[in-house]
mmCIF file with all atom_site columns, C-alpha atoms in Angstrom:
data_model
loop_
_atom_site.group_PDB
_atom_site.id
_atom_site.type_symbol
_atom_site.label_atom_id
_atom_site.label_alt_id
_atom_site.label_comp_id
_atom_site.label_asym_id
_atom_site.label_entity_id
_atom_site.label_seq_id
_atom_site.pdbx_PDB_ins_code
_atom_site.Cartn_x
_atom_site.Cartn_y
_atom_site.Cartn_z
_atom_site.occupancy
_atom_site.B_iso_or_equiv
_atom_site.pdbx_formal_charge
_atom_site.auth_seq_id
_atom_site.auth_comp_id
_atom_site.auth_asym_id
_atom_site.auth_atom_id
_atom_site.pdbx_PDB_model_num
ATOM 1   C CA . PRO A 1 1   ? 76.913 1.230   48.036 1.00 66.00 ? 1   PRO A CA 1
ATOM 2   C CA . ALA A 1 2   ? 73.797 2.396   46.224 1.00 82.00 ? 2   ALA A CA 1
ATOM 3   C CA . GLN A 1 3   ? 70.677 0.250   46.491 1.00 93.00 ? 3   GLN A CA 1
ATOM 4   C CA . VAL A 1 4   ? 69.478 -1.657  43.454 1.00 96.00 ? 4   VAL A CA 1
ATOM 5   C CA . HIS A 1 5   ? 65.714 -1.782  42.850 1.00 96.00 ? 5   HIS A CA 1
ATOM 6   C CA . CYS A 1 6   ? 63.959 -4.679  41.112 1.00 97.00 ? 6   CYS A CA 1
ATOM 7   C CA . CYS A 1 7   ? 60.576 -3.668  39.648 1.00 95.00 ? 7   CYS A CA 1
ATOM 8   C CA . ASP A 1 8   ? 57.516 -5.726  38.895 1.00 93.00 ? 8   ASP A CA 1
ATOM 9   C CA . ALA A 1 9   ? 55.011 -4.884  36.162 1.00 90.00 ? 9   ALA A CA 1
ATOM 10  C CA . SER A 1 10  ? 52.573 -3.108  38.519 1.00 88.00 ? 10  SER A CA 1
ATOM 11  C CA . SER A 1 11  ? 55.175 -0.578  39.646 1.00 92.00 ? 11  SER A CA 1
ATOM 12  C CA . LEU A 1 12  ? 56.274 0.178   36.081 1.00 90.00 ? 12  LEU A CA 1
ATOM 13  C CA . ILE A 1 13  ? 52.648 0.655   35.045 1.00 88.00 ? 13  ILE A CA 1
ATOM 14  C CA . GLN A 1 14  ? 52.134 3.067   37.963 1.00 90.00 ? 14  GLN A CA 1
ATOM 15  C CA . PHE A 1 15  ? 55.186 5.085   36.882 1.00 87.00 ? 15  PHE A CA 1
ATOM 16  C CA . ARG A 1 16  ? 53.787 5.241   33.349 1.00 86.00 ? 16  ARG A CA 1
ATOM 17  C CA . ASN A 1 17  ? 50.305 6.218   34.537 1.00 87.00 ? 17  ASN A CA 1
ATOM 18  C CA . ALA A 1 18  ? 51.773 9.005   36.677 1.00 87.00 ? 18  ALA A CA 1
ATOM 19  C CA . GLY A 1 19  ? 53.860 10.277  33.756 1.00 86.00 ? 19  GLY A CA 1
ATOM 20  C CA . LEU A 1 20  ? 57.057 9.684   35.738 1.00 85.00 ? 20  LEU A CA 1
ATOM 21  C CA . LEU A 1 21  ? 58.872 6.958   33.785 1.00 84.00 ? 21  LEU A CA 1
ATOM 22  C CA . THR A 1 22  ? 61.715 9.349   33.011 1.00 82.00 ? 22  THR A CA 1
ATOM 23  C CA . ARG A 1 23  ? 62.429 9.540   36.771 1.00 83.00 ? 23  ARG A CA 1
ATOM 24  C CA . LEU A 1 24  ? 63.792 6.020   36.508 1.00 87.00 ? 24  LEU A CA 1
ATOM 25  C CA . ARG A 1 25  ? 66.349 6.921   33.849 1.00 85.00 ? 25  ARG A CA 1
ATOM 26  C CA . ARG A 1 26  ? 69.053 8.024   36.288 1.00 84.00 ? 26  ARG A CA 1
ATOM 27  C CA . LEU A 1 27  ? 68.629 4.847   38.316 1.00 88.00 ? 27  LEU A CA 1
ATOM 28  C CA . ALA A 1 28  ? 68.800 2.753   35.149 1.00 89.00 ? 28  ALA A CA 1
ATOM 29  C CA . LEU A 1 29  ? 71.953 4.452   33.923 1.00 86.00 ? 29  LEU A CA 1
ATOM 30  C CA . ASN A 1 30  ? 73.592 4.051   37.357 1.00 87.00 ? 30  ASN A CA 1
ATOM 31  C CA . GLY A 1 31  ? 72.808 0.317   37.493 1.00 90.00 ? 31  GLY A CA 1
ATOM 32  C CA . GLN A 1 32  ? 70.268 0.830   40.287 1.00 93.00 ? 32  GLN A CA 1
ATOM 33  C CA . LEU A 1 33  ? 67.215 -0.356  38.319 1.00 94.00 ? 33  LEU A CA 1
ATOM 34  C CA . LYS A 1 34  ? 66.601 -3.983  37.344 1.00 96.00 ? 34  LYS A CA 1
ATOM 35  C CA . VAL A 1 35  ? 63.659 -5.549  35.532 1.00 95.00 ? 35  VAL A CA 1
ATOM 36  C CA . PRO A 1 36  ? 63.441 -9.325  35.103 1.00 95.00 ? 36  PRO A CA 1
ATOM 37  C CA . SER A 1 37  ? 63.102 -10.258 31.434 1.00 92.00 ? 37  SER A CA 1
ATOM 38  C CA . ALA A 1 38  ? 59.950 -12.210 32.308 1.00 91.00 ? 38  ALA A CA 1
ATOM 39  C CA . ILE A 1 39  ? 58.373 -9.038  33.741 1.00 90.00 ? 39  ILE A CA 1
ATOM 40  C CA . LEU A 1 40  ? 59.312 -7.084  30.639 1.00 88.00 ? 40  LEU A CA 1
ATOM 41  C CA . GLY A 1 41  ? 57.574 -9.826  28.656 1.00 85.00 ? 41  GLY A CA 1
ATOM 42  C CA . GLU A 1 42  ? 54.380 -9.244  30.681 1.00 83.00 ? 42  GLU A CA 1
ATOM 43  C CA . LEU A 1 43  ? 54.297 -5.611  29.573 1.00 82.00 ? 43  LEU A CA 1
ATOM 44  C CA . ASN A 1 44  ? 53.026 -4.870  26.110 1.00 73.00 ? 44  ASN A CA 1
ATOM 45  C CA . ARG A 1 45  ? 56.188 -4.646  23.985 1.00 63.00 ? 45  ARG A CA 1
ATOM 46  C CA . ARG A 1 46  ? 54.857 -1.456  22.439 1.00 64.00 ? 46  ARG A CA 1
ATOM 47  C CA . SER A 1 47  ? 54.057 0.162   25.756 1.00 80.00 ? 47  SER A CA 1
ATOM 48  C CA . GLU A 1 48  ? 55.878 3.299   26.805 1.00 83.00 ? 48  GLU A CA 1
ATOM 49  C CA . ALA A 1 49  ? 57.356 1.460   29.801 1.00 85.00 ? 49  ALA A CA 1
ATOM 50  C CA . ALA A 1 50  ? 58.717 -1.413  27.681 1.00 86.00 ? 50  ALA A CA 1
ATOM 51  C CA . GLU A 1 51  ? 60.149 0.987   25.088 1.00 86.00 ? 51  GLU A CA 1
ATOM 52  C CA . GLN A 1 52  ? 61.903 3.114   27.734 1.00 86.00 ? 52  GLN A CA 1
ATOM 53  C CA . ILE A 1 53  ? 63.393 0.067   29.447 1.00 89.00 ? 53  ILE A CA 1
ATOM 54  C CA . ALA A 1 54  ? 64.635 -1.286  26.106 1.00 85.00 ? 54  ALA A CA 1
ATOM 55  C CA . ARG A 1 55  ? 66.408 2.039   25.432 1.00 85.00 ? 55  ARG A CA 1
ATOM 56  C CA . TRP A 1 56  ? 67.950 2.103   28.915 1.00 88.00 ? 56  TRP A CA 1
ATOM 57  C CA . ASN A 1 57  ? 69.065 -1.506  28.512 1.00 88.00 ? 57  ASN A CA 1
ATOM 58  C CA . SER A 1 58  ? 71.351 -0.769  25.565 1.00 79.00 ? 58  SER A CA 1
ATOM 59  C CA . ALA A 1 59  ? 74.374 -1.713  27.694 1.00 77.00 ? 59  ALA A CA 1
ATOM 60  C CA . GLY A 1 60  ? 72.554 -4.763  29.039 1.00 81.00 ? 60  GLY A CA 1
ATOM 61  C CA . GLN A 1 61  ? 72.456 -3.490  32.617 1.00 88.00 ? 61  GLN A CA 1
ATOM 62  C CA . VAL A 1 62  ? 68.728 -3.105  33.261 1.00 94.00 ? 62  VAL A CA 1
ATOM 63  C CA . VAL A 1 63  ? 67.013 -6.289  32.085 1.00 94.00 ? 63  VAL A CA 1
ATOM 64  C CA . VAL A 1 64  ? 68.089 -9.396  34.006 1.00 94.00 ? 64  VAL A CA 1
ATOM 65  C CA . ASP A 1 65  ? 67.591 -12.965 32.851 1.00 92.00 ? 65  ASP A CA 1
ATOM 66  C CA . LEU A 1 66  ? 67.458 -16.203 34.815 1.00 90.00 ? 66  LEU A CA 1
ATOM 67  C CA . ALA A 1 67  ? 69.802 -17.856 32.307 1.00 89.00 ? 67  ALA A CA 1
ATOM 68  C CA . ARG A 1 68  ? 72.570 -15.513 33.475 1.00 91.00 ? 68  ARG A CA 1
ATOM 69  C CA . GLN A 1 69  ? 71.868 -15.921 37.192 1.00 92.00 ? 69  GLN A CA 1
ATOM 70  C CA . PRO A 1 70  ? 71.725 -19.613 38.085 1.00 92.00 ? 70  PRO A CA 1
ATOM 71  C CA . GLN A 1 71  ? 71.361 -18.762 41.793 1.00 93.00 ? 71  GLN A CA 1
ATOM 72  C CA . ALA A 1 72  ? 68.060 -16.992 41.072 1.00 93.00 ? 72  ALA A CA 1
ATOM 73  C CA . LEU A 1 73  ? 66.929 -19.859 38.856 1.00 91.00 ? 73  LEU A CA 1
ATOM 74  C CA . ALA A 1 74  ? 67.661 -22.272 41.693 1.00 92.00 ? 74  ALA A CA 1
ATOM 75  C CA . GLN A 1 75  ? 65.361 -20.258 44.008 1.00 93.00 ? 75  GLN A CA 1
ATOM 76  C CA . LEU A 1 76  ? 62.516 -19.958 41.512 1.00 92.00 ? 76  LEU A CA 1
ATOM 77  C CA . ALA A 1 77  ? 60.808 -23.340 42.041 1.00 89.00 ? 77  ALA A CA 1
ATOM 78  C CA . ARG A 1 78  ? 60.819 -22.923 45.844 1.00 93.00 ? 78  ARG A CA 1
ATOM 79  C CA . ILE A 1 79  ? 59.415 -19.407 45.586 1.00 94.00 ? 79  ILE A CA 1
ATOM 80  C CA . GLU A 1 80  ? 56.665 -20.506 43.178 1.00 91.00 ? 80  GLU A CA 1
ATOM 81  C CA . ARG A 1 81  ? 55.686 -23.450 45.408 1.00 91.00 ? 81  ARG A CA 1
ATOM 82  C CA . THR A 1 82  ? 55.653 -21.261 48.515 1.00 94.00 ? 82  THR A CA 1
ATOM 83  C CA . TYR A 1 83  ? 53.968 -18.108 47.212 1.00 94.00 ? 83  TYR A CA 1
ATOM 84  C CA . GLY A 1 84  ? 52.122 -19.250 44.073 1.00 91.00 ? 84  GLY A CA 1
ATOM 85  C CA . PRO A 1 85  ? 49.066 -20.533 45.959 1.00 90.00 ? 85  PRO A CA 1
ATOM 86  C CA . ARG A 1 86  ? 47.423 -18.714 48.851 1.00 92.00 ? 86  ARG A CA 1
ATOM 87  C CA . PHE A 1 87  ? 49.748 -18.166 51.802 1.00 95.00 ? 87  PHE A CA 1
ATOM 88  C CA . ARG A 1 88  ? 49.561 -16.561 55.222 1.00 95.00 ? 88  ARG A CA 1
ATOM 89  C CA . VAL A 1 89  ? 51.495 -13.978 57.156 1.00 95.00 ? 89  VAL A CA 1
ATOM 90  C CA . GLY A 1 90  ? 50.163 -14.243 60.695 1.00 94.00 ? 90  GLY A CA 1
ATOM 91  C CA . GLN A 1 91  ? 46.393 -13.928 60.430 1.00 95.00 ? 91  GLN A CA 1
ATOM 92  C CA . THR A 1 92  ? 46.504 -12.320 56.984 1.00 95.00 ? 92  THR A CA 1
ATOM 93  C CA . THR A 1 93  ? 45.868 -14.517 53.956 1.00 94.00 ? 93  THR A CA 1
ATOM 94  C CA . TYR A 1 94  ? 47.349 -13.466 50.616 1.00 94.00 ? 94  TYR A CA 1
ATOM 95  C CA . ALA A 1 95  ? 45.920 -14.589 47.266 1.00 92.00 ? 95  ALA A CA 1
ATOM 96  C CA . GLY A 1 96  ? 49.354 -15.742 46.124 1.00 92.00 ? 96  GLY A CA 1
ATOM 97  C CA . PHE A 1 97  ? 51.030 -15.125 42.813 1.00 90.00 ? 97  PHE A CA 1
ATOM 98  C CA . TRP A 1 98  ? 48.510 -17.396 41.087 1.00 84.00 ? 98  TRP A CA 1
ATOM 99  C CA . ARG A 1 99  ? 45.616 -15.293 42.453 1.00 73.00 ? 99  ARG A CA 1
ATOM 100 C CA . GLY A 1 100 ? 43.725 -18.283 43.799 1.00 53.00 ? 100 GLY A CA 1
ATOM 101 C CA . GLY A 1 101 ? 43.959 -20.261 40.544 1.00 56.00 ? 101 GLY A CA 1
ATOM 102 C CA . ALA A 1 102 ? 46.654 -22.621 39.359 1.00 52.00 ? 102 ALA A CA 1
ATOM 103 C CA . ASP A 1 103 ? 48.128 -20.159 36.867 1.00 55.00 ? 103 ASP A CA 1
ATOM 104 C CA . PRO A 1 104 ? 51.878 -20.761 36.836 1.00 59.00 ? 104 PRO A CA 1
ATOM 105 C CA . THR A 1 105 ? 52.334 -18.228 34.035 1.00 61.00 ? 105 THR A CA 1
ATOM 106 C CA . THR A 1 106 ? 52.641 -15.294 36.429 1.00 71.00 ? 106 THR A CA 1
ATOM 107 C CA . LYS A 1 107 ? 56.148 -13.908 36.655 1.00 87.00 ? 107 LYS A CA 1
ATOM 108 C CA . ASP A 1 108 ? 55.952 -12.332 40.126 1.00 90.00 ? 108 ASP A CA 1
ATOM 109 C CA . SER A 1 109 ? 58.216 -15.072 41.463 1.00 93.00 ? 109 SER A CA 1
ATOM 110 C CA . HIS A 1 110 ? 61.054 -13.801 39.253 1.00 94.00 ? 110 HIS A CA 1
ATOM 111 C CA . VAL A 1 111 ? 61.163 -10.499 41.132 1.00 96.00 ? 111 VAL A CA 1
ATOM 112 C CA . ILE A 1 112 ? 61.479 -12.310 44.472 1.00 96.00 ? 112 ILE A CA 1
ATOM 113 C CA . ALA A 1 113 ? 64.104 -14.745 43.122 1.00 96.00 ? 113 ALA A CA 1
ATOM 114 C CA . PHE A 1 114 ? 66.367 -11.996 41.777 1.00 97.00 ? 114 PHE A CA 1
ATOM 115 C CA . ALA A 1 115 ? 65.934 -9.788  44.831 1.00 97.00 ? 115 ALA A CA 1
ATOM 116 C CA . SER A 1 116 ? 66.662 -12.624 47.252 1.00 96.00 ? 116 SER A CA 1
ATOM 117 C CA . VAL A 1 117 ? 69.946 -13.723 45.681 1.00 96.00 ? 117 VAL A CA 1
ATOM 118 C CA . ASN A 1 118 ? 71.198 -10.203 44.915 1.00 96.00 ? 118 ASN A CA 1
ATOM 119 C CA . ASN A 1 119 ? 69.920 -8.365  48.015 1.00 96.00 ? 119 ASN A CA 1
ATOM 120 C CA . TRP A 1 120 ? 67.926 -5.953  45.857 1.00 97.00 ? 120 TRP A CA 1
ATOM 121 C CA . VAL A 1 121 ? 64.974 -3.834  46.970 1.00 98.00 ? 121 VAL A CA 1
ATOM 122 C CA . VAL A 1 122 ? 61.653 -5.025  45.513 1.00 98.00 ? 122 VAL A CA 1
ATOM 123 C CA . VAL A 1 123 ? 59.371 -2.377  44.005 1.00 97.00 ? 123 VAL A CA 1
ATOM 124 C CA . THR A 1 124 ? 55.726 -3.403  43.732 1.00 95.00 ? 124 THR A CA 1
ATOM 125 C CA . GLU A 1 125 ? 52.118 -2.456  44.297 1.00 91.00 ? 125 GLU A CA 1
ATOM 126 C CA . ASP A 1 126 ? 51.082 -6.111  44.610 1.00 92.00 ? 126 ASP A CA 1
ATOM 127 C CA . ALA A 1 127 ? 49.986 -7.308  48.063 1.00 93.00 ? 127 ALA A CA 1
ATOM 128 C CA . SER A 1 128 ? 51.118 -10.906 47.522 1.00 94.00 ? 128 SER A CA 1
ATOM 129 C CA . ILE A 1 129 ? 54.600 -9.797  46.478 1.00 95.00 ? 129 ILE A CA 1
ATOM 130 C CA . ARG A 1 130 ? 54.745 -7.569  49.572 1.00 96.00 ? 130 ARG A CA 1
ATOM 131 C CA . GLY A 1 131 ? 53.755 -10.520 51.760 1.00 96.00 ? 131 GLY A CA 1
ATOM 132 C CA . ALA A 1 132 ? 56.403 -12.731 50.152 1.00 96.00 ? 132 ALA A CA 1
ATOM 133 C CA . CYS A 1 133 ? 59.003 -9.991  50.705 1.00 97.00 ? 133 CYS A CA 1
ATOM 134 C CA . PHE A 1 134 ? 58.100 -9.912  54.385 1.00 97.00 ? 134 PHE A CA 1
ATOM 135 C CA . LEU A 1 135 ? 58.516 -13.674 54.736 1.00 97.00 ? 135 LEU A CA 1
ATOM 136 C CA . GLU A 1 136 ? 61.755 -13.650 52.690 1.00 97.00 ? 136 GLU A CA 1
ATOM 137 C CA . ASN A 1 137 ? 63.113 -10.712 54.719 1.00 97.00 ? 137 ASN A CA 1
ATOM 138 C CA . LEU A 1 138 ? 63.455 -8.502  51.636 1.00 97.00 ? 138 LEU A CA 1
ATOM 139 C CA . GLU A 1 139 ? 63.092 -4.738  51.603 1.00 97.00 ? 139 GLU A CA 1
ATOM 140 C CA . CYS A 1 140 ? 59.999 -3.775  49.629 1.00 98.00 ? 140 CYS A CA 1
ATOM 141 C CA . VAL A 1 141 ? 58.802 -0.313  48.578 1.00 97.00 ? 141 VAL A CA 1
ATOM 142 C CA . GLY A 1 142 ? 56.016 1.084   46.437 1.00 95.00 ? 142 GLY A CA 1
ATOM 143 C CA . TRP A 1 143 ? 56.441 3.085   43.280 1.00 92.00 ? 143 TRP A CA 1
ATOM 144 C CA . GLU A 1 144 ? 56.003 6.382   45.155 1.00 92.00 ? 144 GLU A CA 1
ATOM 145 C CA . GLU A 1 145 ? 58.986 5.639   47.389 1.00 92.00 ? 145 GLU A CA 1
ATOM 146 C CA . LEU A 1 146 ? 61.128 4.736   44.400 1.00 92.00 ? 146 LEU A CA 1
ATOM 147 C CA . ALA A 1 147 ? 60.029 7.984   42.725 1.00 89.00 ? 147 ALA A CA 1
ATOM 148 C CA . ARG A 1 148 ? 61.143 9.865   45.838 1.00 88.00 ? 148 ARG A CA 1
ATOM 149 C CA . ARG A 1 149 ? 64.501 8.069   45.819 1.00 86.00 ? 149 ARG A CA 1
ATOM 150 C CA . ALA A 1 150 ? 64.867 8.849   42.121 1.00 85.00 ? 150 ALA A CA 1
ATOM 151 C CA . GLY A 1 151 ? 64.485 12.570  42.620 1.00 80.00 ? 151 GLY A CA 1
ATOM 152 C CA . GLY A 1 152 ? 60.994 13.286  43.855 1.00 63.00 ? 152 GLY A CA 1
ATOM 153 C CA . LEU A 1 153 ? 57.605 13.697  42.316 1.00 56.00 ? 153 LEU A CA 1
ATOM 154 C CA . SER A 1 154 ? 57.855 17.273  41.153 1.00 52.00 ? 154 SER A CA 1
#
């Protein structure tokens, strides 16, 4: 079966900045690209990335919502408690999803929650999300690797 990739805001912004958003279209149409609705909300609704995702989501297959996946919702509080504040992987300390403050408005935890219950690959440029993926035993790639999987950079 084909892998499904769950993107955070940083990876979508990198695709936009590189002018490669259209590379994700095939993945979106094949059901291999997922974006939590909370992450979409973090992007400017008028941004190129948000507009593309909205077009690709016409069949409702790209944007995922916690209300439709109670298993992911059940994981959310644990993930936020564990990875919201600073956390460690061995001797490495990560800032956490709250970036050292007590800002529970970040939506990074949604990516981990969906990926963990659906066995999706996380796509991010964020170090704290990568650290959480390691501890949750989730596959995690950067935007360049997803671009390669989606047909290369050329």
